[in-house]
Tab-separated table of C-alpha atoms in Angstrom:
chain	number	residue	atom	x	y	z
A	10	MET	CA	-55.249	-84.081	-153.501
A	11	PRO	CA	-56.583	-80.833	-152.895
A	12	ARG	CA	-56.687	-78.555	-155.744
A	13	HIS	CA	-57.859	-75.163	-154.174
A	14	PRO	CA	-56.677	-74.783	-150.558
A	15	ALA	CA	-58.176	-71.642	-149.309
A	16	CYS	CA	-55.960	-69.452	-147.185
A	17	PRO	CA	-58.319	-67.373	-144.488
A	18	GLY	CA	-55.616	-65.171	-142.740
A	19	GLY	CA	-56.403	-62.558	-139.653
A	20	PHE	CA	-55.101	-59.423	-141.319
A	21	PRO	CA	-52.617	-58.482	-140.023
A	22	ALA	CA	-52.082	-60.599	-136.900
A	23	THR	CA	-50.758	-63.390	-138.965
A	24	ALA	CA	-47.338	-63.621	-140.013
A	25	LEU	CA	-48.293	-65.341	-143.190
A	26	PRO	CA	-50.153	-65.754	-146.671
A	27	LEU	CA	-53.105	-62.547	-147.163
A	28	ALA	CA	-54.850	-61.819	-150.153
A	29	ARG	CA	-54.132	-58.141	-150.534
A	30	PRO	CA	-50.725	-56.855	-152.033
A	31	LEU	CA	-48.183	-56.858	-149.720
A	32	GLY	CA	-47.152	-53.040	-150.735
A	33	GLY	CA	-43.495	-53.450	-149.387
A	34	VAL	CA	-43.331	-54.742	-145.933
A	35	ALA	CA	-43.446	-58.598	-146.745
A	36	SER	CA	-41.471	-59.721	-143.834
A	37	PRO	CA	-44.316	-60.014	-141.497
A	38	PHE	CA	-46.583	-61.128	-143.886
A	39	ARG	CA	-45.046	-64.059	-145.484
A	40	LYS	CA	-46.491	-66.138	-148.508
A	41	ALA	CA	-44.209	-68.959	-147.543
A	42	PRO	CA	-47.072	-71.568	-146.975
A	43	ARG	CA	-48.699	-70.729	-149.950
A	44	ASP	CA	-45.563	-70.768	-151.880
A	45	HIS	CA	-44.671	-74.311	-150.572
A	46	LEU	CA	-48.059	-75.550	-151.722
A	47	GLN	CA	-47.888	-74.131	-155.276
A	48	ALA	CA	-44.296	-75.630	-155.543
A	49	ALA	CA	-46.255	-79.082	-154.641
A	50	GLY	CA	-48.916	-78.920	-157.603
A	51	HIS	CA	-51.666	-77.359	-155.523
A	52	ILE	CA	-53.884	-74.273	-156.585
A	53	CYS	CA	-54.175	-71.907	-153.490
A	54	VAL	CA	-56.271	-68.527	-153.094
A	55	LEU	CA	-55.711	-66.152	-150.596
A	56	LYS	CA	-58.073	-64.347	-148.956
A	57	ASP	CA	-58.252	-61.797	-145.856
A	58	ALA	CA	-60.450	-62.856	-143.006
A	59	PHE	CA	-61.488	-58.915	-142.345
A	60	MET	CA	-63.653	-59.108	-145.444
A	61	TYR	CA	-65.544	-61.730	-144.008
A	62	GLY	CA	-68.175	-61.781	-141.277
A	63	SER	CA	-69.094	-65.060	-140.626
A	64	PRO	CA	-68.586	-68.832	-141.287
A	65	ALA	CA	-71.685	-68.698	-143.905
A	66	GLU	CA	-69.455	-66.142	-145.994
A	67	ILE	CA	-66.640	-68.341	-146.320
A	68	ALA	CA	-68.901	-71.605	-146.711
A	69	ALA	CA	-70.790	-69.953	-149.290
A	70	LEU	CA	-66.999	-69.133	-150.992
A	71	THR	CA	-65.951	-72.467	-151.061
A	72	SER	CA	-69.394	-73.823	-152.276
A	73	THR	CA	-69.171	-71.556	-155.124
A	74	ASP	CA	-65.775	-72.291	-156.176
A	75	GLU	CA	-64.051	-75.786	-156.530
A	76	PHE	CA	-62.263	-75.896	-152.932
A	77	ASP	CA	-61.116	-79.127	-151.391
A	78	ALA	CA	-59.399	-77.552	-148.506
A	79	ALA	CA	-58.290	-74.788	-146.277
A	80	LEU	CA	-55.794	-73.435	-144.341
A	81	ALA	CA	-56.822	-70.856	-141.545
A	82	ILE	CA	-53.987	-68.072	-140.321
A	83	HIS	CA	-54.248	-67.438	-136.652
A	84	LEU	CA	-56.228	-69.564	-134.659
A	85	TYR	CA	-59.267	-67.051	-133.814
A	86	LYS	CA	-59.005	-64.350	-136.962
A	87	GLY	CA	-58.739	-66.927	-139.468
A	88	GLY	CA	-60.004	-70.446	-137.666
A	89	ARG	CA	-63.190	-69.081	-136.278
A	90	LEU	CA	-64.386	-68.490	-140.257
A	91	LEU	CA	-64.078	-72.177	-140.460
A	92	GLN	CA	-66.217	-73.412	-137.745
A	93	GLY	CA	-68.600	-76.159	-139.499
A	94	SER	CA	-66.609	-75.981	-142.367
A	95	SER	CA	-67.672	-78.438	-145.053
A	96	ILE	CA	-64.201	-78.768	-146.299
A	97	PRO	CA	-60.911	-80.015	-144.159
A	98	PHE	CA	-59.244	-77.537	-142.786
A	99	GLY	CA	-55.611	-77.074	-140.962
A	100	ILE	CA	-54.656	-74.075	-138.799
A	101	ILE	CA	-51.571	-72.037	-138.134
A	102	PHE	CA	-51.207	-70.320	-134.883
A	103	GLY	CA	-50.523	-66.487	-135.586
A	104	GLY	CA	-49.121	-65.683	-131.853
A	105	THR	CA	-51.401	-63.480	-130.822
A	106	ASP	CA	-54.341	-66.227	-130.915
A	107	VAL	CA	-52.364	-68.110	-128.045
A	108	ASN	CA	-50.581	-65.116	-126.174
A	109	GLU	CA	-53.309	-62.498	-126.239
A	110	ASP	CA	-56.943	-63.940	-127.147
A	111	VAL	CA	-56.812	-66.812	-125.099
A	112	ARG	CA	-57.500	-64.374	-122.171
A	113	CYS	CA	-60.627	-64.043	-123.771
A	114	GLU	CA	-63.596	-66.078	-122.401
A	115	GLU	CA	-65.477	-66.061	-125.598
A	116	LYS	CA	-62.420	-66.389	-127.868
A	117	HIS	CA	-61.058	-68.890	-126.110
A	118	ARG	CA	-64.173	-71.006	-126.555
A	119	VAL	CA	-64.426	-70.341	-130.131
A	120	MET	CA	-60.497	-71.420	-130.580
A	121	GLY	CA	-61.183	-74.825	-128.611
A	122	ALA	CA	-63.780	-75.617	-131.147
A	123	VAL	CA	-61.872	-74.855	-133.957
A	124	LEU	CA	-59.023	-76.840	-132.879
A	125	GLY	CA	-61.263	-79.675	-132.207
A	126	GLU	CA	-62.573	-79.272	-135.846
A	127	ALA	CA	-58.891	-79.063	-137.485
A	128	ARG	CA	-57.333	-81.849	-138.769
A	129	PHE	CA	-53.803	-80.206	-137.661
A	130	ALA	CA	-52.325	-77.016	-135.913
A	131	VAL	CA	-48.594	-75.537	-136.478
A	132	ALA	CA	-46.797	-73.417	-133.600
A	133	PHE	CA	-43.569	-72.342	-134.612
A	134	THR	CA	-41.947	-73.015	-131.440
A	135	LYS	CA	-42.600	-75.939	-128.717
A	136	LYS	CA	-43.190	-73.165	-126.138
A	137	MET	CA	-46.084	-71.938	-128.402
A	138	LYS	CA	-47.426	-75.462	-128.677
A	139	ASP	CA	-47.115	-76.137	-124.864
A	140	LEU	CA	-48.963	-73.199	-124.185
A	141	ALA	CA	-51.706	-74.175	-126.672
A	142	ALA	CA	-52.066	-77.900	-125.500
A	143	ALA	CA	-52.339	-76.345	-121.819
A	144	GLU	CA	-55.574	-74.495	-122.499
A	145	TRP	CA	-57.104	-77.028	-125.157
A	146	PRO	CA	-55.554	-80.730	-124.148
A	147	HIS	CA	-58.037	-82.569	-126.400
A	148	ALA	CA	-55.547	-80.956	-129.274
A	149	ARG	CA	-52.477	-81.488	-128.185
A	150	GLU	CA	-51.565	-84.515	-130.573
A	151	LYS	CA	-53.044	-82.387	-133.524
A	152	ILE	CA	-50.303	-79.707	-133.252
A	153	TYR	CA	-46.896	-79.672	-134.946
A	154	VAL	CA	-44.006	-77.523	-134.163
A	155	GLN	CA	-42.516	-75.783	-137.496
A	156	ALA	CA	-40.232	-73.058	-137.362
A	157	GLN	CA	-40.744	-70.220	-140.041
A	158	GLY	CA	-38.253	-71.105	-143.065
A	159	ILE	CA	-36.597	-67.957	-144.038
A	160	LYS	CA	-35.465	-66.859	-147.307
A	161	THR	CA	-34.267	-63.020	-148.124
A	162	THR	CA	-34.006	-61.455	-151.362
A	163	PRO	CA	-32.304	-58.126	-151.205
A	164	ARG	CA	-32.414	-56.309	-154.693
A	165	GLU	CA	-28.856	-55.531	-155.604
A	166	THR	CA	-29.864	-52.209	-157.786
A	167	PHE	CA	-31.294	-50.679	-154.511
A	168	ASP	CA	-30.879	-47.007	-153.824
A	169	TRP	CA	-29.876	-46.904	-150.390
A	170	HIS	CA	-29.302	-42.820	-150.639
A	171	ARG	CA	-32.146	-42.261	-152.510
A	172	PHE	CA	-33.971	-44.333	-149.684
A	173	LEU	CA	-32.603	-41.992	-147.187
A	174	HIS	CA	-33.464	-38.812	-148.933
A	175	SER	CA	-37.111	-39.991	-149.301
A	176	ALA	CA	-37.097	-40.186	-145.574
A	177	ASP	CA	-35.665	-36.748	-144.930
A	178	ILE	CA	-32.582	-38.484	-143.301
A	179	PRO	CA	-29.407	-36.673	-144.419
A	180	THR	CA	-27.074	-38.837	-146.050
A	181	ASP	CA	-24.061	-36.540	-146.396
A	182	ALA	CA	-23.482	-36.299	-142.201
A	183	GLY	CA	-20.741	-38.645	-140.700
A	184	GLY	CA	-21.489	-41.301	-137.976
A	185	LEU	CA	-24.947	-41.991	-139.277
A	186	HIS	CA	-26.299	-44.793	-137.868
A	187	VAL	CA	-29.901	-45.761	-139.060
A	188	PHE	CA	-32.279	-48.077	-137.039
A	189	LEU	CA	-35.012	-49.639	-138.482
A	190	LEU	CA	-38.408	-50.721	-137.317
A	191	VAL	CA	-40.449	-53.085	-139.635
A	192	CYS	CA	-43.939	-53.559	-138.401
A	193	GLY	CA	-47.465	-53.086	-139.286
A	194	LEU	CA	-48.989	-49.858	-137.484
A	195	ARG	CA	-50.951	-51.177	-134.783
A	196	ARG	CA	-51.065	-51.305	-131.122
A	197	VAL	CA	-49.690	-54.935	-130.211
A	198	LYS	CA	-46.425	-53.644	-132.189
A	199	ASP	CA	-46.092	-50.927	-130.228
A	200	PRO	CA	-44.035	-48.718	-132.530
A	201	LEU	CA	-44.096	-45.469	-130.162
A	202	TYR	CA	-42.266	-47.644	-127.280
A	203	LEU	CA	-38.858	-46.499	-128.222
A	204	VAL	CA	-39.751	-43.090	-130.014
A	205	ASP	CA	-39.628	-40.386	-127.088
A	206	ALA	CA	-36.088	-42.285	-125.704
A	207	PHE	CA	-34.495	-42.176	-129.327
A	208	SER	CA	-35.625	-38.552	-130.173
A	209	ASP	CA	-33.962	-37.638	-126.925
A	210	TRP	CA	-30.950	-39.624	-127.966
A	211	HIS	CA	-30.905	-38.127	-131.653
A	212	ARG	CA	-30.877	-34.681	-129.676
A	213	LYS	CA	-27.347	-35.738	-128.084
A	214	ASP	CA	-26.079	-37.545	-131.270
A	215	PRO	CA	-27.845	-36.100	-134.494
A	216	GLY	CA	-26.415	-39.337	-136.426
A	217	VAL	CA	-28.294	-41.942	-135.059
A	218	HIS	CA	-32.221	-42.397	-137.000
A	219	LEU	CA	-35.213	-44.442	-136.285
A	220	GLY	CA	-37.020	-45.353	-139.044
A	221	ILE	CA	-40.447	-47.080	-138.819
A	222	ILE	CA	-41.905	-49.112	-142.072
A	223	GLY	CA	-45.071	-50.683	-142.500
A	224	PRO	CA	-48.225	-50.868	-143.572
A	225	ALA	CA	-51.375	-48.725	-141.749
A	226	VAL	CA	-53.367	-51.441	-140.580
A	227	ASP	CA	-55.136	-49.497	-137.947
A	228	PRO	CA	-55.819	-45.984	-139.475
A	229	LEU	CA	-56.899	-44.058	-136.003
A	230	PHE	CA	-53.570	-45.836	-134.549
A	231	THR	CA	-51.728	-44.699	-137.789
A	232	SER	CA	-52.939	-41.160	-137.380
A	233	GLU	CA	-51.277	-41.274	-133.790
A	234	VAL	CA	-47.899	-42.637	-134.885
A	235	GLN	CA	-47.821	-40.179	-137.214
A	236	GLU	CA	-48.740	-37.134	-135.277
A	237	LYS	CA	-46.206	-38.842	-132.314
A	238	VAL	CA	-43.293	-38.752	-135.140
A	239	LYS	CA	-43.774	-35.465	-136.318
A	240	ARG	CA	-42.953	-34.356	-133.009
A	241	SER	CA	-39.678	-36.174	-132.666
A	242	PRO	CA	-36.828	-35.219	-134.136
A	243	GLY	CA	-34.617	-38.253	-135.258
A	244	VAL	CA	-37.702	-40.533	-136.174
A	245	HIS	CA	-39.335	-41.037	-139.153
A	246	LEU	CA	-42.299	-42.886	-141.134
A	247	LEU	CA	-41.099	-44.480	-144.062
A	248	GLN	CA	-42.909	-45.420	-147.184
A	249	GLU	CA	-43.212	-48.990	-148.092
A	250	VAL	CA	-41.274	-50.287	-150.442
A	251	PRO	CA	-41.417	-53.778	-152.446
A	252	GLN	CA	-40.316	-57.015	-150.391
A	253	GLU	CA	-36.746	-56.882	-151.951
A	254	ASP	CA	-36.000	-53.188	-151.193
A	255	LEU	CA	-36.874	-53.806	-148.029
A	256	HIS	CA	-34.373	-56.565	-147.708
A	257	ALA	CA	-31.827	-54.405	-149.362
A	258	ALA	CA	-32.712	-51.528	-146.751
A	259	MET	CA	-32.498	-53.628	-143.519
A	260	LYS	CA	-29.049	-54.989	-145.153
A	261	ARG	CA	-27.921	-51.374	-145.225
A	262	CYS	CA	-29.207	-50.306	-141.925
A	263	PHE	CA	-27.093	-50.446	-138.747
A	264	ALA	CA	-29.948	-52.522	-136.686
A	265	VAL	CA	-33.105	-53.887	-136.932
A	266	VAL	CA	-35.390	-53.177	-134.336
A	267	ASN	CA	-38.568	-54.782	-132.629
A	268	SER	CA	-40.429	-53.405	-129.827
A	269	SER	CA	-43.513	-55.557	-130.154
A	270	ILE	CA	-45.760	-56.258	-127.030
A	271	SER	CA	-46.517	-59.663	-128.088
A	272	GLU	CA	-44.960	-61.818	-131.009
A	273	GLY	CA	-45.164	-65.389	-131.999
A	274	MET	CA	-42.224	-65.797	-134.295
A	275	SER	CA	-41.076	-62.573	-135.775
A	276	ALA	CA	-40.078	-63.276	-139.360
A	277	VAL	CA	-38.336	-59.767	-139.323
A	278	ILE	CA	-35.922	-60.680	-136.717
A	279	LEU	CA	-34.647	-63.736	-138.613
A	280	GLU	CA	-34.576	-62.027	-141.822
A	281	ALA	CA	-32.278	-59.710	-140.425
A	282	MET	CA	-30.379	-62.304	-139.034
A	283	ASP	CA	-29.997	-63.976	-142.052
A	284	LEU	CA	-28.882	-60.450	-143.848
A	285	ASP	CA	-26.183	-60.124	-141.533
A	286	VAL	CA	-27.664	-57.183	-139.444
A	287	PRO	CA	-27.790	-57.006	-135.835
A	288	VAL	CA	-31.017	-57.380	-134.081
A	289	LEU	CA	-32.455	-55.197	-131.009
A	290	ALA	CA	-35.446	-56.665	-129.848
A	291	ARG	CA	-37.901	-56.482	-126.708
A	292	ASN	CA	-37.603	-58.700	-124.212
A	293	ILE	CA	-40.877	-60.842	-124.507
A	294	PRO	CA	-41.248	-64.528	-124.943
A	295	GLY	CA	-41.386	-64.516	-128.801
A	296	ASN	CA	-38.317	-62.653	-129.223
A	297	ALA	CA	-36.255	-64.743	-126.402
A	298	ALA	CA	-37.127	-67.704	-127.938
A	299	ILE	CA	-35.112	-66.891	-130.949
A	300	ILE	CA	-32.762	-64.613	-129.579
A	301	ARG	CA	-29.602	-65.197	-126.924
A	302	HIS	CA	-29.035	-62.022	-125.403
A	303	LYS	CA	-25.734	-60.815	-126.574
A	304	GLU	CA	-25.036	-63.897	-128.736
A	305	THR	CA	-27.380	-63.829	-131.344
A	306	GLY	CA	-29.168	-60.470	-130.687
A	307	LEU	CA	-29.839	-57.864	-127.929
A	308	LEU	CA	-32.738	-58.153	-125.836
A	309	PHE	CA	-34.013	-54.521	-123.976
A	310	SER	CA	-36.568	-54.373	-121.335
A	311	ASP	CA	-37.337	-50.792	-121.358
A	312	PRO	CA	-36.273	-47.888	-123.284
A	313	GLN	CA	-33.194	-46.477	-121.561
A	314	GLU	CA	-31.762	-50.268	-122.319
A	315	PHE	CA	-32.434	-49.886	-125.385
A	316	VAL	CA	-30.261	-46.806	-125.984
A	317	LEU	CA	-27.337	-48.156	-123.623
A	318	LEU	CA	-27.392	-51.400	-125.441
A	319	SER	CA	-27.445	-49.848	-128.971
A	320	ARG	CA	-24.342	-47.543	-127.919
A	321	SER	CA	-22.443	-50.248	-126.923
A	322	LEU	CA	-23.194	-51.953	-130.281
A	323	MET	CA	-21.976	-48.760	-131.979
A	324	ASN	CA	-19.194	-48.883	-129.857
A	325	ASP	CA	-17.938	-52.483	-130.399
A	326	PRO	CA	-17.399	-53.785	-134.070
A	327	ILE	CA	-16.111	-56.703	-132.594
A	328	MET	CA	-19.407	-57.816	-130.780
A	329	GLU	CA	-21.546	-56.683	-133.829
A	330	THR	CA	-19.565	-58.955	-136.087
A	331	GLU	CA	-19.465	-62.034	-133.777
A	332	ILE	CA	-23.539	-61.378	-133.123
A	333	VAL	CA	-24.002	-61.041	-136.723
A	334	THR	CA	-22.112	-64.419	-137.371
A	335	ARG	CA	-23.748	-66.403	-134.769
A	336	ALA	CA	-27.382	-65.228	-135.789
A	337	LYS	CA	-26.933	-66.216	-139.306
A	338	ASP	CA	-25.613	-69.778	-138.425
A	339	TYR	CA	-28.593	-70.002	-136.220
A	340	VAL	CA	-30.456	-68.891	-139.019
A	341	LYS	CA	-29.290	-71.520	-141.073
A	342	LYS	CA	-29.707	-74.305	-138.635
A	343	HIS	CA	-32.828	-73.875	-137.219
A	344	HIS	CA	-34.750	-71.789	-140.137
A	345	SER	CA	-34.161	-73.571	-143.094
A	346	TRP	CA	-36.506	-72.821	-145.987
A	347	GLU	CA	-36.407	-75.967	-147.486
A	348	SER	CA	-37.404	-77.955	-144.190
A	349	GLU	CA	-40.668	-75.472	-143.995
A	350	ARG	CA	-41.541	-76.403	-147.468
A	351	LYS	CA	-41.067	-79.857	-146.821
A	352	ALA	CA	-43.353	-79.806	-143.643
A	353	TYR	CA	-46.408	-78.036	-144.863
A	354	GLN	CA	-46.326	-80.229	-148.227
A	355	ASN	CA	-46.657	-83.207	-145.786
A	356	LEU	CA	-49.245	-81.503	-143.614
A	357	VAL	CA	-51.434	-80.633	-146.923
A	358	LEU	CA	-51.713	-84.115	-147.338
A	359	ARG	CA	-53.500	-84.700	-144.253
A	360	LEU	CA	-56.516	-82.584	-145.654
A	361	GLN	CA	-57.126	-85.064	-148.216
């Protein structure tokens, strides 16, 4: 039985475990696999792949400590560091590896080699598995489909008014509608996609506000976001908060927003569904795989459509109630925390 599964993950392209403190946007960077494995008695050490430059550095780490196995997050960013590993390892696809990195010939070659060595790989959806299997047919039989399991923990003592005050969002105005976009500040998440349209909307309706909350993953891009937000009325860059407070803030906001260019499976979207909060998400394959338009959420194809759909949601409380009810049922049925735990505890046995 593996005593120390190491988990190198491609921060922050992964939706899973990382070594660094989560700071507050815990949703996109979930600790679930580590929690599941530790619950089965394994000792897990999380390492940020960006701290290491080569497989040799990971080999040095695993040789000096008593590691028995490894679980890499993101086929390229994490997996490449385990090439030629002396310990068995598994892979969890991140989303951008299959959707974006596959277009680069060198990354494609490396990822194929990593899959050749891995004992197993985990895809969040059948479509993700099919995409990977089409690129690397030799790995089809070792790719397992396991949707992300969801468990939300909103803090009961969370002070919503203080949270809004810290973001300079007026709490005394009537008709307040706060939209939250939760993501790491990097280009693939495209947090600026809606800013101009939302700011124009705010000028006409001062009660609507967009809050962007997430870690400063890409320092240069974060500066761009900061400068853009400063010039955009109604849009706010929020301070990170602990996971329980983030969930509580999501629960109190009007809607959760996703504007990503590419997604594997957004844990934030699923958490919003679990918290009975409407979701408006960009119409990309990863989002469309978990949202049925106007049934479990709303999908938009451009900023103007986002505003139109948001207005319709604000003006139709019956539609809002129906959407969040169906979304909650969907998460309970398809994204069970207990099922995910059982799956990872069984998969890790393949690393013996």
